[in-house]
Each structure stands twice: as structure tokens, then as C-alpha cells.
CSV table of C-alpha atoms in Angstrom, one decimal:
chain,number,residue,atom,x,y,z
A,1,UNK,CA,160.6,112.6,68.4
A,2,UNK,CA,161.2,109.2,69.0
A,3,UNK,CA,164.0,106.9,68.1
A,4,UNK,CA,164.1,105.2,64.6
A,5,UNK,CA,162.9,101.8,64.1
A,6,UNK,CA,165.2,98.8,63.6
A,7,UNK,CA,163.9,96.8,61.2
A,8,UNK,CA,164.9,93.6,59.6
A,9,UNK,CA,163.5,91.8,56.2
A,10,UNK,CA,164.2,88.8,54.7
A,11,UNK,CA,162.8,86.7,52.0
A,12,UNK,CA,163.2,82.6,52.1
A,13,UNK,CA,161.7,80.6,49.8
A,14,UNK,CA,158.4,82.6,48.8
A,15,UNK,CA,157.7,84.2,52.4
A,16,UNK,CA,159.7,87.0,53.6
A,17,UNK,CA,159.6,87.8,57.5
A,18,UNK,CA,159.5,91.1,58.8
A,19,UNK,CA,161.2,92.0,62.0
A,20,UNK,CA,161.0,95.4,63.7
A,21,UNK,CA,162.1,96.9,67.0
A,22,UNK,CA,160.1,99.9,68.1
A,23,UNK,CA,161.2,102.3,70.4
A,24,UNK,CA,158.4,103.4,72.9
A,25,UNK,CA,157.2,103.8,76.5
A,26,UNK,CA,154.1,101.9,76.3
A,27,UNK,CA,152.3,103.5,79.3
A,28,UNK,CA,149.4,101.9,80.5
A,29,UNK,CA,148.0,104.5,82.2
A,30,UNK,CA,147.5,101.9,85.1
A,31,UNK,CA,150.9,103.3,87.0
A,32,UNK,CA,151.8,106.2,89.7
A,33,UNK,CA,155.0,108.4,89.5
A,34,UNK,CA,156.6,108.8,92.9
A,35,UNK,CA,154.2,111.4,93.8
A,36,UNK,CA,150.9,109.2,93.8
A,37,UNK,CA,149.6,110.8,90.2
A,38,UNK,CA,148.4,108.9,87.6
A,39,UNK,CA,150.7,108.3,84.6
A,40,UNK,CA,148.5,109.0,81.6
A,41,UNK,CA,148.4,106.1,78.9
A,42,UNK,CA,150.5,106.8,76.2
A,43,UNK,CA,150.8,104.2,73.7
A,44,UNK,CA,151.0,103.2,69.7
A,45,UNK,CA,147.5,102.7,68.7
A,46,UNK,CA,148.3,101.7,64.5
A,47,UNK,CA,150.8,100.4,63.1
A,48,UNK,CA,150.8,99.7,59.2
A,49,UNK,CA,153.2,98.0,57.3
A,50,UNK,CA,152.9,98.5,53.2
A,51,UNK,CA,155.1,96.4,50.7
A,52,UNK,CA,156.0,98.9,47.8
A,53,UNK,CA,153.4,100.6,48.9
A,54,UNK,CA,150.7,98.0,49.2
A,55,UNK,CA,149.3,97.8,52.7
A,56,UNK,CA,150.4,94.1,54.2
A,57,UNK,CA,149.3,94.2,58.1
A,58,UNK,CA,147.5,97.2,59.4
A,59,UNK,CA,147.1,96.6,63.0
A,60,UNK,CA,145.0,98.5,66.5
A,61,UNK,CA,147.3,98.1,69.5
A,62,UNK,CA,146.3,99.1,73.0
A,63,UNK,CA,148.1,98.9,76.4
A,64,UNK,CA,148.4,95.5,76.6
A,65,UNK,CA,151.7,95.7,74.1
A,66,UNK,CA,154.9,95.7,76.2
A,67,UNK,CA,157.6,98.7,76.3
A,68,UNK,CA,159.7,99.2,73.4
A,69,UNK,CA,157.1,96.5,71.3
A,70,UNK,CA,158.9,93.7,69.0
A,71,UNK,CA,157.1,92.8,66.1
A,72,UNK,CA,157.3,89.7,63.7
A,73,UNK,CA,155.6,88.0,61.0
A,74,UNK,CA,155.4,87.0,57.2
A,75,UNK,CA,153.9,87.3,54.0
A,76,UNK,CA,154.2,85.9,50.6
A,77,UNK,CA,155.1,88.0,47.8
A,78,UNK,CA,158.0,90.0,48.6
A,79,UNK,CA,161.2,89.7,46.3
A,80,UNK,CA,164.6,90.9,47.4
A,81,UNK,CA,164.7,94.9,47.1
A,82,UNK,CA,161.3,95.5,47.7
A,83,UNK,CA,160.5,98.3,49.5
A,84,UNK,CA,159.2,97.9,53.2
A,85,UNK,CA,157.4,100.6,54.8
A,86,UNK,CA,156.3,100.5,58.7
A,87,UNK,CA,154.5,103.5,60.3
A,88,UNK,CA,153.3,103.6,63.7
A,89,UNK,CA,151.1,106.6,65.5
A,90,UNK,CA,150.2,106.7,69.0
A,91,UNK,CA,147.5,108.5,71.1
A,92,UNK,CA,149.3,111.5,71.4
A,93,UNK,CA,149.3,111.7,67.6
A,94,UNK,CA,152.9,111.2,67.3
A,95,UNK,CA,154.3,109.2,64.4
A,96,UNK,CA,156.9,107.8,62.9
A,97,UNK,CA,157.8,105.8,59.7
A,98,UNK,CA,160.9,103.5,58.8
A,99,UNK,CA,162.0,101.9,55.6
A,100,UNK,CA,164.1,99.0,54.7
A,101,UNK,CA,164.7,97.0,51.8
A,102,UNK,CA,163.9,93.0,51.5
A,103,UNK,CA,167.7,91.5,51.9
B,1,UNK,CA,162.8,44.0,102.4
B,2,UNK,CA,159.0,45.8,100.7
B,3,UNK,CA,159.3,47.7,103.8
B,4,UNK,CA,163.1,49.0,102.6
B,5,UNK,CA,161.9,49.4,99.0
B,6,UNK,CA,159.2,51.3,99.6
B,7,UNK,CA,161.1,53.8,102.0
B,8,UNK,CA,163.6,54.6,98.8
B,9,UNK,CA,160.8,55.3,97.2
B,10,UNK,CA,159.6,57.8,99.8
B,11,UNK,CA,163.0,59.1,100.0
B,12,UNK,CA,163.0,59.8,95.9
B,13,UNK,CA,159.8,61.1,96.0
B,14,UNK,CA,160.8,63.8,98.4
B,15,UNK,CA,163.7,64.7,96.8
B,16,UNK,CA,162.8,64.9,93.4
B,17,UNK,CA,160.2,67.9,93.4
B,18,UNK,CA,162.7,70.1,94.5
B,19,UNK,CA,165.3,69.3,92.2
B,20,UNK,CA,163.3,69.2,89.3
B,21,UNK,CA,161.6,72.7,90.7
B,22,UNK,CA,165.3,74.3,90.3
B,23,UNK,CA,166.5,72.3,87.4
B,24,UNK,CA,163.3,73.9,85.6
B,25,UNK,CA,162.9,77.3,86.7
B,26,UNK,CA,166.7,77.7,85.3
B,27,UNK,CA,165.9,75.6,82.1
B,28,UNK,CA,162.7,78.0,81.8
B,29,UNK,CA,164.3,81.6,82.4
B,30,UNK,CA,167.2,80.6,79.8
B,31,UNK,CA,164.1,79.7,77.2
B,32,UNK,CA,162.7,83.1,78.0
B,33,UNK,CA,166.0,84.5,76.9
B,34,UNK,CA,166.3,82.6,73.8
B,35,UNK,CA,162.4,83.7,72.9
B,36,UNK,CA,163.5,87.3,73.4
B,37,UNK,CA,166.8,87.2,71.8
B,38,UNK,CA,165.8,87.6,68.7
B,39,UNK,CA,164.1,90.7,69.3
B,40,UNK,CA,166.5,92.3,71.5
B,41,UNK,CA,165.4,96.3,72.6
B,42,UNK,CA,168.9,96.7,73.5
B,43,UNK,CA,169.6,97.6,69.2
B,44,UNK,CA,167.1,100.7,69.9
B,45,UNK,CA,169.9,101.5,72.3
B,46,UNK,CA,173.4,100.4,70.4
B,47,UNK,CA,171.5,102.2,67.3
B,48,UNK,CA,170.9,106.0,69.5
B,49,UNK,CA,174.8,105.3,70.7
B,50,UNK,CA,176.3,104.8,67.1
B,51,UNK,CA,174.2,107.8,66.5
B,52,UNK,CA,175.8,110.3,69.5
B,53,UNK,CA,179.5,109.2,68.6
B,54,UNK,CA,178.9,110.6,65.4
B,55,UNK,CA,177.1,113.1,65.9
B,56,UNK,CA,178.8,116.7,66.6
B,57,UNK,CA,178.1,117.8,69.7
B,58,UNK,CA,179.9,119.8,72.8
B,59,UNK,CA,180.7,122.8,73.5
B,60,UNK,CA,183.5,122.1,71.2
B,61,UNK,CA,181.0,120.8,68.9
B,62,UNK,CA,183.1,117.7,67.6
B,63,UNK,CA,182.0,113.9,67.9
B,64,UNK,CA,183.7,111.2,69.6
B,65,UNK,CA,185.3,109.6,66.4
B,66,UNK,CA,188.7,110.7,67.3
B,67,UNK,CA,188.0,109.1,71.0
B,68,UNK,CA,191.2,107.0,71.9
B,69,UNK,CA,189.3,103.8,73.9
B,70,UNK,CA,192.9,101.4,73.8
B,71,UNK,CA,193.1,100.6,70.1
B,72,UNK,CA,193.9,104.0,68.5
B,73,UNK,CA,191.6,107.4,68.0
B,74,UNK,CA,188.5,106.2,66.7
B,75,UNK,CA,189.0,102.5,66.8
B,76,UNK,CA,185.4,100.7,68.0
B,77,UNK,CA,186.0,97.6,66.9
B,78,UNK,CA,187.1,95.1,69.3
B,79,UNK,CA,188.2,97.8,72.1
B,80,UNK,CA,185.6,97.0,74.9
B,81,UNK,CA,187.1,92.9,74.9
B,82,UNK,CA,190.7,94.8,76.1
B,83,UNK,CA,189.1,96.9,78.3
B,84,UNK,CA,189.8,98.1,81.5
B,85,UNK,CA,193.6,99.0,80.3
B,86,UNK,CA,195.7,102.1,81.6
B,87,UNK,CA,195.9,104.6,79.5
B,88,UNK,CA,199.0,107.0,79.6
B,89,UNK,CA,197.3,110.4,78.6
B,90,UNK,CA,195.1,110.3,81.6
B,91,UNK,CA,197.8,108.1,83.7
B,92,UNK,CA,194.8,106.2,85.3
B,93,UNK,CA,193.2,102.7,84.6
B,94,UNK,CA,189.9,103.2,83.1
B,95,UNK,CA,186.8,101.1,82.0
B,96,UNK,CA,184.7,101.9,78.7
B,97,UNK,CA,182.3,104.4,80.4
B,98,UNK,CA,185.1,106.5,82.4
B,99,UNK,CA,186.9,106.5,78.8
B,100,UNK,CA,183.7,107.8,77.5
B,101,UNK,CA,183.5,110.3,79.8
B,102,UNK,CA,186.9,111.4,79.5
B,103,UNK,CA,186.7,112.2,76.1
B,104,UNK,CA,183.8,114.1,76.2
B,105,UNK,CA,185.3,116.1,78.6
B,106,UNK,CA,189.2,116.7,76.4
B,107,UNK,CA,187.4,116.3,73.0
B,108,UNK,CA,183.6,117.7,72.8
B,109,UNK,CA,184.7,120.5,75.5
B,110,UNK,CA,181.9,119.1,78.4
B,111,UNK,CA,182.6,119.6,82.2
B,112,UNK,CA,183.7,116.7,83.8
B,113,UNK,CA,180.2,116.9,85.8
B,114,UNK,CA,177.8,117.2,82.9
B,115,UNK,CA,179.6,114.6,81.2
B,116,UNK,CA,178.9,112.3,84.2
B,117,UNK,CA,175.8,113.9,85.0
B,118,UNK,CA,173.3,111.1,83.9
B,119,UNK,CA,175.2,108.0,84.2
B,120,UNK,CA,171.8,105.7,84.3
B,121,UNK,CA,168.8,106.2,82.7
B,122,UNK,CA,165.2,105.7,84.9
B,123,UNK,CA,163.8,103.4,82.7
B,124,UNK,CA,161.1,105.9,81.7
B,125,UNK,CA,162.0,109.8,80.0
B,126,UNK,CA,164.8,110.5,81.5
B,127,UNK,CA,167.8,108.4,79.0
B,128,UNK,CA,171.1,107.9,79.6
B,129,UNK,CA,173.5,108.9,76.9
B,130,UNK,CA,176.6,107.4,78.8
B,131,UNK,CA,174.1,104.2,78.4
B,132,UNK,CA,173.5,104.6,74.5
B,133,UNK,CA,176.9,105.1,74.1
B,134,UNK,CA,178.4,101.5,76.0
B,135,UNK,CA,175.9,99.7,74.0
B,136,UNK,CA,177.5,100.7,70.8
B,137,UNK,CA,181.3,100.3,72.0
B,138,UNK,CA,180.5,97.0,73.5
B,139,UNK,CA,178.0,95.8,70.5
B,140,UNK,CA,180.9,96.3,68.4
B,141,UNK,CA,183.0,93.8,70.4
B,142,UNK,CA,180.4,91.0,70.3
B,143,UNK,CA,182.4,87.9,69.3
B,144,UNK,CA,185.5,89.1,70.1
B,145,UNK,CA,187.6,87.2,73.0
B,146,UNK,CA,187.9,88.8,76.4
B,147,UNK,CA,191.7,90.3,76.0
B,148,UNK,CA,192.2,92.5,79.0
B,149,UNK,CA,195.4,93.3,79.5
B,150,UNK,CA,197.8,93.2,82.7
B,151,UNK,CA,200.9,94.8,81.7
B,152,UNK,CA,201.4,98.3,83.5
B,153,UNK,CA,202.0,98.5,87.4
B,154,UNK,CA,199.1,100.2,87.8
B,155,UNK,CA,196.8,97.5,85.6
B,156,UNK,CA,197.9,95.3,88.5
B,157,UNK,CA,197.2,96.9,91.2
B,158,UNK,CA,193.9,97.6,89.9
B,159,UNK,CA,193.7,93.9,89.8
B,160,UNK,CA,194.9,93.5,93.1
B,161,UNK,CA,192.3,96.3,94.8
B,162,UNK,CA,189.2,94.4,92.6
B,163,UNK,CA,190.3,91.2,94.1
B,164,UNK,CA,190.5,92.7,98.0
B,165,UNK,CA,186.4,94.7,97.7
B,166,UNK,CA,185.1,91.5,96.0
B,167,UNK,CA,186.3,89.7,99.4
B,168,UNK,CA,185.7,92.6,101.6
B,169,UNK,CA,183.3,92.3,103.7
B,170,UNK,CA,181.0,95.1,105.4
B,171,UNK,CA,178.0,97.3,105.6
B,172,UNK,CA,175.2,97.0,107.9
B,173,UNK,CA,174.6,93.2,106.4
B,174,UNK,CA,178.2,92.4,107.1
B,175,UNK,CA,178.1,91.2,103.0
B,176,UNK,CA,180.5,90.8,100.2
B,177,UNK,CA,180.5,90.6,96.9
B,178,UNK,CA,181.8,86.7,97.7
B,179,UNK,CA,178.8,86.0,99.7
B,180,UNK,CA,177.0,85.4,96.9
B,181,UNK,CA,179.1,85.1,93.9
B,182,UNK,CA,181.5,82.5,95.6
B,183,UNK,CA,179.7,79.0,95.8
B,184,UNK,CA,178.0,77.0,92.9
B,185,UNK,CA,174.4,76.8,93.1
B,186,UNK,CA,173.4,80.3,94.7
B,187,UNK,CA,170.0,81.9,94.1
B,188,UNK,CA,168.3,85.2,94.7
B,189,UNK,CA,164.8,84.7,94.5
B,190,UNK,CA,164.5,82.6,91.0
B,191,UNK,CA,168.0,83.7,89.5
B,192,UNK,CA,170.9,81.6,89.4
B,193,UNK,CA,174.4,83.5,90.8
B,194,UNK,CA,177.4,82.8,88.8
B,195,UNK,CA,180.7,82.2,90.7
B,196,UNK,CA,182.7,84.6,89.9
B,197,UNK,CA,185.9,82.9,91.6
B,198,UNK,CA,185.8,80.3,89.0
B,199,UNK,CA,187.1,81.1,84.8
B,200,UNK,CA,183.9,80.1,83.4
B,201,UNK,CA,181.3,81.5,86.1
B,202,UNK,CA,183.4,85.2,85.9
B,203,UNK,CA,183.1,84.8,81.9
B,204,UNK,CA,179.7,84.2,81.6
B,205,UNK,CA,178.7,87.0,83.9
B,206,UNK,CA,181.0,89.4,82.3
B,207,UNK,CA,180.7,88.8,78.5
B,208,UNK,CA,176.9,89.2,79.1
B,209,UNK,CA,176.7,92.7,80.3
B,210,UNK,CA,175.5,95.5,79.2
B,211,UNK,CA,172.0,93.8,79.1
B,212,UNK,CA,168.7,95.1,78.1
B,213,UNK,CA,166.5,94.6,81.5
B,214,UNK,CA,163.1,93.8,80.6
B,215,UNK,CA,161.7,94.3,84.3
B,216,UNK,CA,163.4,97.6,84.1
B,217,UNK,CA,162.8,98.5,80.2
B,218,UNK,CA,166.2,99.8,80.5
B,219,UNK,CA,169.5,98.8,78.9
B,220,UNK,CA,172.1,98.5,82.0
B,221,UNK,CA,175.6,98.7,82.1
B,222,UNK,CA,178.3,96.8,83.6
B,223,UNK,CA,179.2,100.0,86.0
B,224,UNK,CA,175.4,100.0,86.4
B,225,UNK,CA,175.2,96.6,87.7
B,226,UNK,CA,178.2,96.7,90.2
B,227,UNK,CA,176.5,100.0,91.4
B,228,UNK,CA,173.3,97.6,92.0
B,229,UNK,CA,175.4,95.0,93.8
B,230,UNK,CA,176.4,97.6,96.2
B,231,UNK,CA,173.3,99.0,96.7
B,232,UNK,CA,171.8,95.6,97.6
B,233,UNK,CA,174.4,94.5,99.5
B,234,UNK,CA,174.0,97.8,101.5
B,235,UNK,CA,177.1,98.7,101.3
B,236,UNK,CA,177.9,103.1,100.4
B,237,UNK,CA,176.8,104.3,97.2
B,238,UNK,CA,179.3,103.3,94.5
B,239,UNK,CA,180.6,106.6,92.9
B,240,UNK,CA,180.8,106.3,88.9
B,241,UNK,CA,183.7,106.0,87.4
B,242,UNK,CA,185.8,105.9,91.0
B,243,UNK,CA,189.0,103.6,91.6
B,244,UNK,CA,186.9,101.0,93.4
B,245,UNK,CA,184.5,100.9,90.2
B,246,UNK,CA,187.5,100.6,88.0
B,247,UNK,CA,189.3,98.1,90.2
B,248,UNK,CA,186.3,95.9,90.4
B,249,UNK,CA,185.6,95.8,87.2
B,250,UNK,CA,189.5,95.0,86.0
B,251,UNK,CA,189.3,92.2,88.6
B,252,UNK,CA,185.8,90.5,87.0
B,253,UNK,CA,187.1,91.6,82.9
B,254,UNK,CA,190.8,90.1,83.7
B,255,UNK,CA,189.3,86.5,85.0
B,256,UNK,CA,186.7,86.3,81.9
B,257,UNK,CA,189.7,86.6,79.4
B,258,UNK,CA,189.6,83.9,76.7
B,259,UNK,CA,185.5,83.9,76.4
B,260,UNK,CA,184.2,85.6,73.4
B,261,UNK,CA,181.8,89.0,74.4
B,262,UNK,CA,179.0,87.9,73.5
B,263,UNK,CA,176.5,91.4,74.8
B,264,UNK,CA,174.7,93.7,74.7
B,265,UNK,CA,172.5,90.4,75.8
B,266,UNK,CA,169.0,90.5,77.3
B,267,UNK,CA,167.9,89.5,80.9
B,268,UNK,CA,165.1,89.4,83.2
């Protein structure tokens, strides 16, 4: 399984920014190990981020998404405490979900 | 006198490009390091080591939170900015990762061997706990002034063998470490090389390592990069955690005291 999320969320004003650090490979399928085979592509494919459980960015990544992805942006609405939700699955079908709070 | 003016013109117009070529690939790389700051994979790493020296694990199955790195059993905070120090138990100098592996081997029960088994990770599967580990110890130094004591015989000699491999010169290349690390104004390909003779270039080098690599997708070690120096300058394999390591690294850590650590950063 892979390694949690780090995520960061903060409200200023009446936009609160959402920071997270995923831990992946990213393969693009594009590489060769040392023996001259193909790496298959292995990569996170959605992402969704709810607020309280409402559904704020749902997003289709492909390879072009570096290793171990950074992700930030913003939406209005969120109040300190809210509840921030970011699950991610890949073409393997593995997934993972964080939570954090708004600070 | 046209004829003189227009040659200083000539003569600023060669010079120019170049300078301003240098003056902005080092302005640009340090932008790309501010852009990336902010999002800095090396957390995914300081997060998995806060996670291992908790965690039970061993043959002994304890966790390292009685781990004696300088400050006391289980004191984090602050202990890599003092750090290479001597430490009586094991009547050796040792740096942060040696310590680590030290007390994996007295407190969690692992061979000597396994613990050092998997020093550096490959940047792809295969992940380095020693790694994982050395970003949480140093993370939890960031901000803390470089402190590294000098006061046991053997802290000074380790001092004194650092300072004799960072001038010795050898391998195939006929290199040393002060080839390149001696002068201002030294590249390798695009990157600036800090003098490490001088307080301020030896400071800025060592308070920013470990460092998350992005062209390697791998967080990297201070052991890690000496290893690297080594390997580049051809020189024999650097053996983790050996004297010369140690001594190398108490030489670079002793002339960056006074600077606040300021790492795990992010680099190229």
C-alpha cells in the first residue's frame, strides 16, 4: 500500500487552498529497467477531492504528472474545521484516501 | 577617438552574454527551487521516518524512541545540528545515519549487516529506510544552528582526517574533493559548487542536505552525497558509515557551525 498523503488546508479570507503531497512512482511506461524491458505505466488516473463530503475537484491524470505529484488550488466555501477528503486510484486499481481538517 | 569608442563597445558586447548567461542560469535554478519548495516530496519521506522510529520493529521488536543520537534517549529535537559528536557507549565518532544504525543493531536486536543493508534507496521500489529515517532526525533540526561539537580527542582527530581526504588527492583522475569545492565560481555542467574552504560556502552546502533530488525522485542523504562525490571523482567506493565517511563529514558539519539547518531542502 502506498504512503499516506500529506495534506495541507487553509482558509484566508473566503478561499481556502488545498495542498497535497502524493506519494507515487508515476511510471510512464515510456522507460527500460537495466535489462532492456519495458517498465509498464503505472500511474494515478483520479483523484477527487470532496469538502464535507461534497465533491470540489474531480480530476483524469495520465503520465504526463511527475513522480510523487504535488497538487494545489482553491475554492470558496470552506470554513475552518471542515472536513477535506482526497482520494486517488491508479491503473492498477490501487487507492488511497487522506483526511485533514481546514486550519 | 569613434574608432576607441566603438571598440569598448565591441569589447562589452562580448563580454556581456556570457556573464549574463551564468548570472541567469544560477538566478533561474534557485527560482526552480523556490517554485518547488512549497511542495517539497522530501515530507512523503520525513513522514515514513517519523513513522519507522515509532513503530516496533526488530527482532527485539522495540522502536527507536529510546535511541540515544547526542541529546539523551529519545531526544529528536535539535540532535542532527550537534551532530557528528563521539559517543562513549560505542567509543567512536559517529554521524546521524551510523547512530541510526547503531541503534538498530543494540536496541531493535538487527544484525549489524541488515541494519546497513539498504543504505540508498534506487529511486524506484526498492526504499531506503536508513533514508526515511535521516529525513525525520534532520527535519526535526530545521532552524536550529549548526552546533557540532569539538571537545573529545577523538572529535578532533576526526576533524583532522576530514580535513587531510578533502585535500587528498588521487584516483585514476588524480582529483580531490578541493578540486572542485575550493575556488569561487566553479560549475559542473549548470550547477554552481560551493567552496567549502570558506564559513559561508561549507554552511550552505551542509545545512541543505538531506535533499529531495528531483532528477533522481529520491530523497538523498548527506552520507549519500559524499558517496556520489567519490564515485565521480573516481576515487574507491566510499564504505557507509566508515571512519573516512565519519571524518569527512565532521570536517564539512564543524566549519558550517553557526548557520541555522535549514533541510531536508529540495534540489535539481
Amino acid at each position: 500500500m502506498a504512503d499516506p498523503m500529506k495534506i495541507r488546508a487553509t482558509t484566508l479570507g473566503d478561499s481556502t487552498e488545498v495542498k497535497v503531497l502524493m506519494s507515487h512512482e508515476m511510471e510512464t511506461g515510456q522507460r527500460k529497467d537495466a535489462q532492456g524491458q519495458t517498465i509498464p505505466a503505472w500511474f494515478i488516473q483520479n483523484v477527487i477531492v470532496t469538502w464535507n463530503g461534497r465533491t470540489v475537484l474531480s480530476a483524469q491524470w495520465g503520465t504526463a504528472v511527475s513522480k510523487n505529484p504535488f497538487l494545489s488550488f482553491k475554492f470558496k466555501g470552506g470554513a475552518k474545521g471542515d472536513r477535506i477528503a482526497i482520494s486517488w486510484m491508479d491503473n492498477r486499481g490501487d487507492k488511497r484516501t487522506d483526511e485533514t481538517v481546514i486550519a | 577617438m569613434k574608432a576607441v569608442r566603438a571598440a569598448v563597445a565591441l569589447v562589452a558586447l562580448a563580454i556581456a552574454p556570457s556573464l549574463l548567461a551564468q548570472g541567469s542560469t544560477a538566478d533561474e535554478i534557485a527560482k526552480y527551487r523556490a517554485a518547488l519548495q512549497d511542495g517539497n516530496p522530501a515530507e512523503l519521506w520525513e513522514g515514513r521516518g517519523e513513522a519507522l522510529w515509532k513503530q516496533q520493529r526488530g527482532p527485539k521488536n522495540v522502536s527507536l524512541e529510546r535511541c540515544d543520537l547526542g541529546l539523551g534517549a529519545g531526544v529528536v529535537k535539535g540532535a542532527y545540528a550537534q551532530l557528528p559528536r563521539y559517543f562513549a557507549d560505542a567509543d567512536r565518532v559517529m554521524d546521524l545515519e551510523t547512530r541510526l544504525v547503531w541503534c538498530m543493531v543494540t536496541l531493535q536486536g538487527y544484525t549489524e549487516a541488515d541494519a546497513k543493508k539498504n543504505p540508498f534507496g534506487n529511486g524506484n521500489d526498492r526504499k531506503s529506510d536508513l533514508e526515511a529515517l535521516t529525513a525525520y532526525v534532520t527535519s526535526e533540526s530545521r532552524g536550529v544552528k549548526m552546533n557540532v561539537p569539538m571537545r573529545h580527542a577523538k572529535e578532533a582527530e576526526a576533524y583532522r582526517v576530514g580535513e587531510k581526504l578533502f585535500y587528498f588527492r588521487g584516483g585514476t583522475h588524480d582529483f580531490a574533493c578541493a578540486t572542485c569545492h575550493s575556488e569561487e565560481g566553479k560549475r559542473i555542467r549548470l550547477q554552481d559548487l560551493p567552496d567549502l574552504t570558506t564559513a559561508q560556502g561549507a554552511q550552505k552546502a551542509y545545512t541543505t542536505w538531506p535533499a529531495y533530488r528531483v532528477s533522481q525522485g529520491e530523497l538523498r542523504t548527506f552520507e549519500w552525497r559524499l558517496y556520489d562525490c567519490f564515485r565521480q571523482q573516481r576515487f574507491p567506493e566510499l564504505v557507509f558509515g566508515s571512519d573516512a565517511a565519519i571524518a569527512l563529514t565532521m570536517f564539512l558539519a564543524r566549519n558550517a557551525n553557526g548557520a541555522p539547518f535549514d533541510a531536508p531542502a529540495i534540489k535539481r
